[in-house]
Amino acid sequence: MLKLQISHPVQFHSANKQLFKSTLFLIPKSENLGVMGMAEILTSLSLLEGINDNTGKNPDAIAFAETFEQAFGFGFNDIYDRQYDLFRRKPCNLTKTLDAMRTALMKEYKRRKSQRDKKENEKR
C-alpha cells in the first residue's frame, strides 16, 4: 500500500483536507488558555446550543474540535478525553479559562471607561 501511495500520490489524496490555512496558533501551555482552556470554551459553546451545523442541529464535540483545531493550529488528540478531564476538575477550577476571559474583559472595560471619562472631563 505504501509503495502504491509513493508511486501514485494523486490517487491517495487526504480526506481531511483543510479548507483554509490559519494564521493563528494556540500557545499549548498558555497560563490561562492552552488545550484544556480551548476544551473548556468548546464545551461551554456546545452546551449553550447557540451554534448549529449545516443540518440545523447542535454539532457534536468532534465537529467543534475539528473547527477549533483547524482555526487555531493545534490538536486536542481526543476531545472526549479532554472533556472527561475538564469535568474531573474541582468545582473552583471548572471555569478557569472562562474566569480569566471575564477578568480580561472587565479590565479592558475599565481601561476604556477611564479613557472615555478622561476625555469627557477635558471637554468641560
CSV table of N, CA and C in Angstrom, one decimal:
chain,number,residue,atom,x,y,z
A,1,MET,N,0.8,-1.2,0.0
A,1,MET,CA,0.0,0.0,0.0
A,1,MET,C,0.9,1.2,0.0
A,2,LEU,N,1.9,1.3,0.8
A,2,LEU,CA,2.8,2.4,0.9
A,2,LEU,C,3.5,2.6,-0.4
A,3,LYS,N,3.9,1.5,-1.1
A,3,LYS,CA,4.6,1.6,-2.4
A,3,LYS,C,3.6,2.2,-3.4
A,4,LEU,N,2.4,1.8,-3.4
A,4,LEU,CA,1.4,2.4,-4.3
A,4,LEU,C,1.2,3.9,-4.0
A,5,GLN,N,1.2,4.2,-2.8
A,5,GLN,CA,1.0,5.7,-2.4
A,5,GLN,C,2.1,6.5,-2.9
A,6,ILE,N,3.3,6.0,-2.8
A,6,ILE,CA,4.5,6.7,-3.3
A,6,ILE,C,4.5,6.8,-4.8
A,7,SER,N,4.1,5.7,-5.5
A,7,SER,CA,4.1,5.6,-6.9
A,7,SER,C,3.0,6.5,-7.5
A,8,HIS,N,1.8,6.5,-6.9
A,8,HIS,CA,0.7,7.2,-7.4
A,8,HIS,C,0.0,8.1,-6.3
A,9,PRO,N,0.7,9.2,-5.9
A,9,PRO,CA,0.2,10.0,-4.8
A,9,PRO,C,-1.1,10.7,-5.1
A,10,VAL,N,-1.4,11.0,-6.3
A,10,VAL,CA,-2.7,11.7,-6.7
A,10,VAL,C,-3.9,10.8,-6.2
A,11,GLN,N,-3.8,9.5,-6.4
A,11,GLN,CA,-4.9,8.6,-6.0
A,11,GLN,C,-5.1,8.5,-4.5
A,12,PHE,N,-4.2,9.0,-3.7
A,12,PHE,CA,-4.3,8.9,-2.3
A,12,PHE,C,-4.3,10.2,-1.6
A,13,HIS,N,-5.2,11.1,-2.1
A,13,HIS,CA,-5.3,12.4,-1.5
A,13,HIS,C,-5.9,12.3,-0.2
A,14,SER,N,-5.6,13.3,0.7
A,14,SER,CA,-6.1,13.2,2.0
A,14,SER,C,-7.6,13.6,2.1
A,15,ALA,N,-8.3,12.8,2.9
A,15,ALA,CA,-9.8,13.0,3.0
A,15,ALA,C,-10.0,14.2,4.0
A,16,ASN,N,-9.0,14.5,4.9
A,16,ASN,CA,-9.1,15.5,5.8
A,16,ASN,C,-8.5,16.8,5.3
A,17,LYS,N,-9.0,17.3,4.2
A,17,LYS,CA,-8.4,18.4,3.5
A,17,LYS,C,-8.8,19.7,4.2
A,18,GLN,N,-7.8,20.6,4.5
A,18,GLN,CA,-8.1,21.8,5.2
A,18,GLN,C,-8.7,22.8,4.2
A,19,LEU,N,-9.8,23.5,4.7
A,19,LEU,CA,-10.4,24.5,3.8
A,19,LEU,C,-9.6,25.8,3.7
A,20,PHE,N,-8.9,26.1,4.8
A,20,PHE,CA,-8.1,27.3,4.8
A,20,PHE,C,-6.9,27.1,5.7
A,21,LYS,N,-5.9,27.9,5.5
A,21,LYS,CA,-4.7,27.8,6.4
A,21,LYS,C,-4.7,28.9,7.4
A,22,SER,N,-4.8,28.6,8.6
A,22,SER,CA,-5.0,29.6,9.6
A,22,SER,C,-3.6,30.3,9.9
A,23,THR,N,-3.7,31.6,10.2
A,23,THR,CA,-2.5,32.3,10.6
A,23,THR,C,-2.5,32.5,12.1
A,24,LEU,N,-3.4,31.9,12.8
A,24,LEU,CA,-3.5,31.9,14.3
A,24,LEU,C,-3.1,30.6,14.8
A,25,PHE,N,-2.3,30.6,15.9
A,25,PHE,CA,-1.8,29.4,16.6
A,25,PHE,C,-2.0,29.5,18.1
A,26,LEU,N,-2.5,28.5,18.7
A,26,LEU,CA,-2.7,28.4,20.1
A,26,LEU,C,-1.3,28.1,20.8
A,27,ILE,N,-1.0,28.8,21.8
A,27,ILE,CA,0.2,28.5,22.6
A,27,ILE,C,-0.2,27.4,23.6
A,28,PRO,N,0.3,26.2,23.3
A,28,PRO,CA,-0.2,25.0,24.0
A,28,PRO,C,-0.3,25.0,25.5
A,29,LYS,N,0.7,25.6,26.2
A,29,LYS,CA,0.7,25.6,27.6
A,29,LYS,C,0.5,27.0,28.2
A,30,SER,N,-0.3,27.8,27.5
A,30,SER,CA,-0.6,29.2,27.9
A,30,SER,C,-1.2,29.1,29.3
A,31,GLU,N,-0.9,30.1,30.2
A,31,GLU,CA,-1.3,30.1,31.5
A,31,GLU,C,-2.9,30.0,31.7
A,32,ASN,N,-3.5,30.9,30.9
A,32,ASN,CA,-5.0,30.9,31.0
A,32,ASN,C,-5.7,30.4,29.8
A,33,LEU,N,-5.1,29.7,28.9
A,33,LEU,CA,-5.8,29.1,27.8
A,33,LEU,C,-5.3,27.7,27.5
A,34,GLY,N,-4.4,27.5,26.6
A,34,GLY,CA,-3.9,26.2,26.3
A,34,GLY,C,-5.0,25.2,25.8
A,35,VAL,N,-4.6,24.0,25.6
A,35,VAL,CA,-5.5,23.0,25.1
A,35,VAL,C,-6.7,22.8,26.0
A,36,MET,N,-6.5,22.7,27.3
A,36,MET,CA,-7.6,22.5,28.2
A,36,MET,C,-8.5,23.7,28.3
A,37,GLY,N,-7.9,24.9,28.1
A,37,GLY,CA,-8.8,26.1,28.1
A,37,GLY,C,-9.7,26.1,26.8
A,38,MET,N,-9.1,25.6,25.7
A,38,MET,CA,-9.9,25.5,24.5
A,38,MET,C,-11.0,24.5,24.7
A,39,ALA,N,-10.7,23.4,25.4
A,39,ALA,CA,-11.7,22.4,25.6
A,39,ALA,C,-12.8,23.0,26.5
A,40,GLU,N,-12.5,23.8,27.4
A,40,GLU,CA,-13.5,24.5,28.3
A,40,GLU,C,-14.4,25.4,27.5
A,41,ILE,N,-13.8,26.2,26.6
A,41,ILE,CA,-14.5,27.1,25.7
A,41,ILE,C,-15.4,26.3,24.8
A,42,LEU,N,-14.9,25.3,24.1
A,42,LEU,CA,-15.6,24.4,23.2
A,42,LEU,C,-16.8,23.8,23.9
A,43,THR,N,-16.6,23.2,25.0
A,43,THR,CA,-17.7,22.6,25.8
A,43,THR,C,-18.7,23.5,26.2
A,44,SER,N,-18.3,24.7,26.6
A,44,SER,CA,-19.3,25.7,27.0
A,44,SER,C,-20.1,26.2,25.8
A,45,LEU,N,-19.5,26.4,24.7
A,45,LEU,CA,-20.2,26.8,23.5
A,45,LEU,C,-21.2,25.8,23.1
A,46,SER,N,-20.8,24.5,23.1
A,46,SER,CA,-21.7,23.4,22.8
A,46,SER,C,-22.9,23.3,23.7
A,47,LEU,N,-22.7,23.5,25.0
A,47,LEU,CA,-23.7,23.4,26.0
A,47,LEU,C,-24.7,24.6,25.9
A,48,LEU,N,-24.3,25.7,25.4
A,48,LEU,CA,-25.2,26.9,25.1
A,48,LEU,C,-26.1,26.6,24.0
A,49,GLU,N,-25.8,25.7,23.1
A,49,GLU,CA,-26.6,25.3,22.0
A,49,GLU,C,-27.0,26.6,21.1
A,50,GLY,N,-26.0,27.5,20.9
A,50,GLY,CA,-26.3,28.6,20.1
A,50,GLY,C,-25.6,28.6,18.7
A,51,ILE,N,-24.9,27.4,18.4
A,51,ILE,CA,-24.2,27.2,17.2
A,51,ILE,C,-24.8,26.0,16.5
A,52,ASN,N,-25.2,26.1,15.3
A,52,ASN,CA,-25.7,24.9,14.6
A,52,ASN,C,-24.8,24.5,13.4
A,53,ASP,N,-24.9,23.2,13.0
A,53,ASP,CA,-24.2,22.7,11.9
A,53,ASP,C,-25.0,22.9,10.6
A,54,ASN,N,-24.6,22.4,9.5
A,54,ASN,CA,-25.3,22.6,8.2
A,54,ASN,C,-26.7,21.9,8.2
A,55,THR,N,-27.0,21.0,9.2
A,55,THR,CA,-28.3,20.4,9.2
A,55,THR,C,-29.2,21.1,10.2
A,56,GLY,N,-28.7,22.2,10.8
A,56,GLY,CA,-29.6,22.9,11.7
A,56,GLY,C,-29.6,22.4,13.2
A,57,LYS,N,-28.7,21.4,13.4
A,57,LYS,CA,-28.6,20.8,14.7
A,57,LYS,C,-27.4,21.3,15.5
A,58,ASN,N,-27.4,21.1,16.8
A,58,ASN,CA,-26.2,21.4,17.6
A,58,ASN,C,-25.1,20.4,17.2
A,59,PRO,N,-23.9,20.9,16.8
A,59,PRO,CA,-22.8,20.0,16.4
A,59,PRO,C,-22.3,19.1,17.6
A,60,ASP,N,-21.8,18.0,17.2
A,60,ASP,CA,-21.2,17.1,18.2
A,60,ASP,C,-19.8,17.7,18.6
A,61,ALA,N,-19.2,17.1,19.6
A,61,ALA,CA,-17.9,17.6,20.1
A,61,ALA,C,-16.8,17.5,19.1
A,62,ILE,N,-16.9,16.5,18.2
A,62,ILE,CA,-15.9,16.3,17.2
A,62,ILE,C,-15.9,17.4,16.2
A,63,ALA,N,-17.1,17.8,15.8
A,63,ALA,CA,-17.3,18.9,14.8
A,63,ALA,C,-16.7,20.2,15.4
A,64,PHE,N,-17.0,20.4,16.6
A,64,PHE,CA,-16.4,21.6,17.3
A,64,PHE,C,-14.9,21.5,17.3
A,65,ALA,N,-14.4,20.3,17.8
A,65,ALA,CA,-13.0,20.1,17.9
A,65,ALA,C,-12.2,20.3,16.6
A,66,GLU,N,-12.8,19.8,15.5
A,66,GLU,CA,-12.1,19.9,14.2
A,66,GLU,C,-12.0,21.4,13.8
A,67,THR,N,-13.1,22.1,14.0
A,67,THR,CA,-13.1,23.5,13.7
A,67,THR,C,-12.1,24.3,14.5
A,68,PHE,N,-12.0,24.1,15.8
A,68,PHE,CA,-11.1,24.7,16.7
A,68,PHE,C,-9.7,24.4,16.3
A,69,GLU,N,-9.4,23.1,16.0
A,69,GLU,CA,-8.1,22.6,15.6
A,69,GLU,C,-7.6,23.3,14.3
A,70,GLN,N,-8.5,23.4,13.4
A,70,GLN,CA,-8.1,24.0,12.1
A,70,GLN,C,-7.9,25.5,12.3
A,71,ALA,N,-8.8,26.1,13.0
A,71,ALA,CA,-8.7,27.6,13.2
A,71,ALA,C,-7.5,28.0,14.0
A,72,PHE,N,-7.1,27.3,14.9
A,72,PHE,CA,-6.0,27.7,15.8
A,72,PHE,C,-4.8,26.8,15.8
A,73,GLY,N,-4.7,25.9,14.8
A,73,GLY,CA,-3.5,25.2,14.5
A,73,GLY,C,-3.0,24.3,15.7
A,74,PHE,N,-3.8,23.5,16.3
A,74,PHE,CA,-3.4,22.6,17.4
A,74,PHE,C,-4.2,21.4,17.3
A,75,GLY,N,-4.0,20.5,18.2
A,75,GLY,CA,-4.8,19.2,18.3
A,75,GLY,C,-5.2,18.9,19.7
A,76,PHE,N,-6.5,18.5,19.8
A,76,PHE,CA,-7.0,18.0,21.1
A,76,PHE,C,-6.5,16.6,21.4
A,77,ASN,N,-6.1,15.9,20.3
A,77,ASN,CA,-5.8,14.5,20.4
A,77,ASN,C,-7.1,13.7,20.5
A,78,ASP,N,-7.8,13.8,21.6
A,78,ASP,CA,-9.1,13.2,21.7
A,78,ASP,C,-10.0,14.1,22.5
A,79,ILE,N,-10.9,14.8,21.9
A,79,ILE,CA,-11.7,15.8,22.6
A,79,ILE,C,-12.5,15.2,23.7
A,80,TYR,N,-12.9,13.9,23.6
A,80,TYR,CA,-13.7,13.3,24.7
A,80,TYR,C,-12.8,13.1,25.9
A,81,ASP,N,-11.5,12.8,25.7
A,81,ASP,CA,-10.6,12.7,26.9
A,81,ASP,C,-10.5,14.1,27.5
A,82,ARG,N,-10.4,15.1,26.7
A,82,ARG,CA,-10.2,16.5,27.3
A,82,ARG,C,-11.4,16.9,28.0
A,83,GLN,N,-12.6,16.5,27.5
A,83,GLN,CA,-13.9,16.8,28.2
A,83,GLN,C,-14.0,16.0,29.5
A,84,TYR,N,-13.5,14.8,29.5
A,84,TYR,CA,-13.5,14.0,30.7
A,84,TYR,C,-12.6,14.6,31.8
A,85,ASP,N,-11.4,15.1,31.3
A,85,ASP,CA,-10.5,15.8,32.2
A,85,ASP,C,-11.1,17.1,32.8
A,86,LEU,N,-11.8,17.8,31.9
A,86,LEU,CA,-12.5,19.0,32.3
A,86,LEU,C,-13.4,18.8,33.5
A,87,PHE,N,-14.3,17.8,33.3
A,87,PHE,CA,-15.3,17.5,34.3
A,87,PHE,C,-14.8,16.8,35.6
A,88,ARG,N,-13.5,16.4,35.5
A,88,ARG,CA,-12.9,15.9,36.7
A,88,ARG,C,-12.3,16.9,37.6
A,89,ARG,N,-12.2,18.2,37.1
A,89,ARG,CA,-11.6,19.3,37.8
A,89,ARG,C,-12.5,19.6,39.1
A,90,LYS,N,-11.8,20.2,40.1
A,90,LYS,CA,-12.5,20.7,41.2
A,90,LYS,C,-13.5,21.8,40.8
A,91,PRO,N,-14.6,21.9,41.4
A,91,PRO,CA,-15.6,23.0,41.0
A,91,PRO,C,-15.0,24.4,40.9
A,92,CYS,N,-14.0,24.7,41.8
A,92,CYS,CA,-13.4,26.0,41.7
A,92,CYS,C,-12.5,26.2,40.5
A,93,ASN,N,-12.1,25.2,39.8
A,93,ASN,CA,-11.3,25.2,38.6
A,93,ASN,C,-12.1,24.9,37.3
A,94,LEU,N,-13.3,24.6,37.5
A,94,LEU,CA,-14.1,24.2,36.3
A,94,LEU,C,-14.1,25.2,35.2
A,95,THR,N,-14.2,26.5,35.6
A,95,THR,CA,-14.3,27.6,34.6
A,95,THR,C,-13.1,28.5,34.7
A,96,LYS,N,-11.9,27.9,34.8
A,96,LYS,CA,-10.7,28.7,34.9
A,96,LYS,C,-10.5,29.6,33.8
A,97,THR,N,-10.6,29.1,32.6
A,97,THR,CA,-10.4,29.9,31.4
A,97,THR,C,-11.5,30.9,31.2
A,98,LEU,N,-12.7,30.5,31.4
A,98,LEU,CA,-13.8,31.5,31.3
A,98,LEU,C,-13.7,32.6,32.3
A,99,ASP,N,-13.2,32.3,33.5
A,99,ASP,CA,-13.0,33.3,34.5
A,99,ASP,C,-11.9,34.3,34.1
A,100,ALA,N,-10.8,33.7,33.5
A,100,ALA,CA,-9.7,34.6,33.0
A,100,ALA,C,-10.2,35.5,31.9
A,101,MET,N,-11.1,34.9,31.0
A,101,MET,CA,-11.6,35.8,29.9
A,101,MET,C,-12.5,36.9,30.5
A,102,ARG,N,-13.3,36.6,31.5
A,102,ARG,CA,-14.1,37.6,32.1
A,102,ARG,C,-13.3,38.7,32.8
A,103,THR,N,-12.2,38.3,33.4
A,103,THR,CA,-11.3,39.2,34.1
A,103,THR,C,-10.6,40.1,33.0
A,104,ALA,N,-10.2,39.6,31.9
A,104,ALA,CA,-9.6,40.3,30.8
A,104,ALA,C,-10.6,41.3,30.2
A,105,LEU,N,-11.8,40.9,30.0
A,105,LEU,CA,-12.9,41.8,29.5
A,105,LEU,C,-13.2,43.0,30.5
A,106,MET,N,-13.3,42.6,31.7
A,106,MET,CA,-13.5,43.7,32.7
A,106,MET,C,-12.4,44.7,32.8
A,107,LYS,N,-11.2,44.2,32.8
A,107,LYS,CA,-10.0,45.1,32.8
A,107,LYS,C,-10.0,46.0,31.6
A,108,GLU,N,-10.3,45.5,30.4
A,108,GLU,CA,-10.4,46.3,29.2
A,108,GLU,C,-11.6,47.3,29.3
A,109,TYR,N,-12.7,46.9,29.8
A,109,TYR,CA,-13.8,47.8,30.0
A,109,TYR,C,-13.5,48.9,30.9
A,110,LYS,N,-12.8,48.7,32.0
A,110,LYS,CA,-12.4,49.7,32.9
A,110,LYS,C,-11.4,50.7,32.3
A,111,ARG,N,-10.5,50.1,31.5
A,111,ARG,CA,-9.5,51.0,30.9
A,111,ARG,C,-10.2,51.9,29.9
A,112,ARG,N,-11.1,51.4,29.1
A,112,ARG,CA,-11.8,52.2,28.1
A,112,ARG,C,-12.7,53.2,28.8
A,113,LYS,N,-13.4,52.8,29.9
A,113,LYS,CA,-14.2,53.7,30.6
A,113,LYS,C,-13.4,54.9,31.2
A,114,SER,N,-12.2,54.5,31.7
A,114,SER,CA,-11.4,55.6,32.3
A,114,SER,C,-10.9,56.6,31.2
A,115,GLN,N,-10.6,56.1,30.0
A,115,GLN,CA,-10.2,56.9,28.9
A,115,GLN,C,-11.4,57.8,28.5
A,116,ARG,N,-12.6,57.2,28.4
A,116,ARG,CA,-13.8,58.0,28.0
A,116,ARG,C,-14.1,59.1,29.0
A,117,ASP,N,-14.0,58.7,30.3
A,117,ASP,CA,-14.2,59.7,31.4
A,117,ASP,C,-13.2,60.8,31.3
A,118,LYS,N,-12.0,60.5,31.1
A,118,LYS,CA,-10.9,61.5,31.0
A,118,LYS,C,-11.2,62.5,29.9
A,119,LYS,N,-11.6,62.0,28.7
A,119,LYS,CA,-11.9,62.8,27.5
A,119,LYS,C,-13.1,63.7,27.8
A,120,GLU,N,-14.1,63.2,28.5
A,120,GLU,CA,-15.3,64.0,28.9
A,120,GLU,C,-14.9,65.1,29.8
A,121,ASN,N,-14.0,64.8,30.8
A,121,ASN,CA,-13.6,65.8,31.8
A,121,ASN,C,-12.7,66.9,31.1
A,122,GLU,N,-12.0,66.5,30.1
A,122,GLU,CA,-11.1,67.5,29.4
A,122,GLU,C,-12.0,68.5,28.6
A,123,LYS,N,-13.2,68.0,28.1
A,123,LYS,CA,-14.1,68.9,27.3
A,123,LYS,C,-14.7,69.9,28.2
A,124,ARG,N,-14.8,69.7,29.5
A,124,ARG,CA,-15.5,70.6,30.4
A,124,ARG,C,-14.7,71.8,30.7
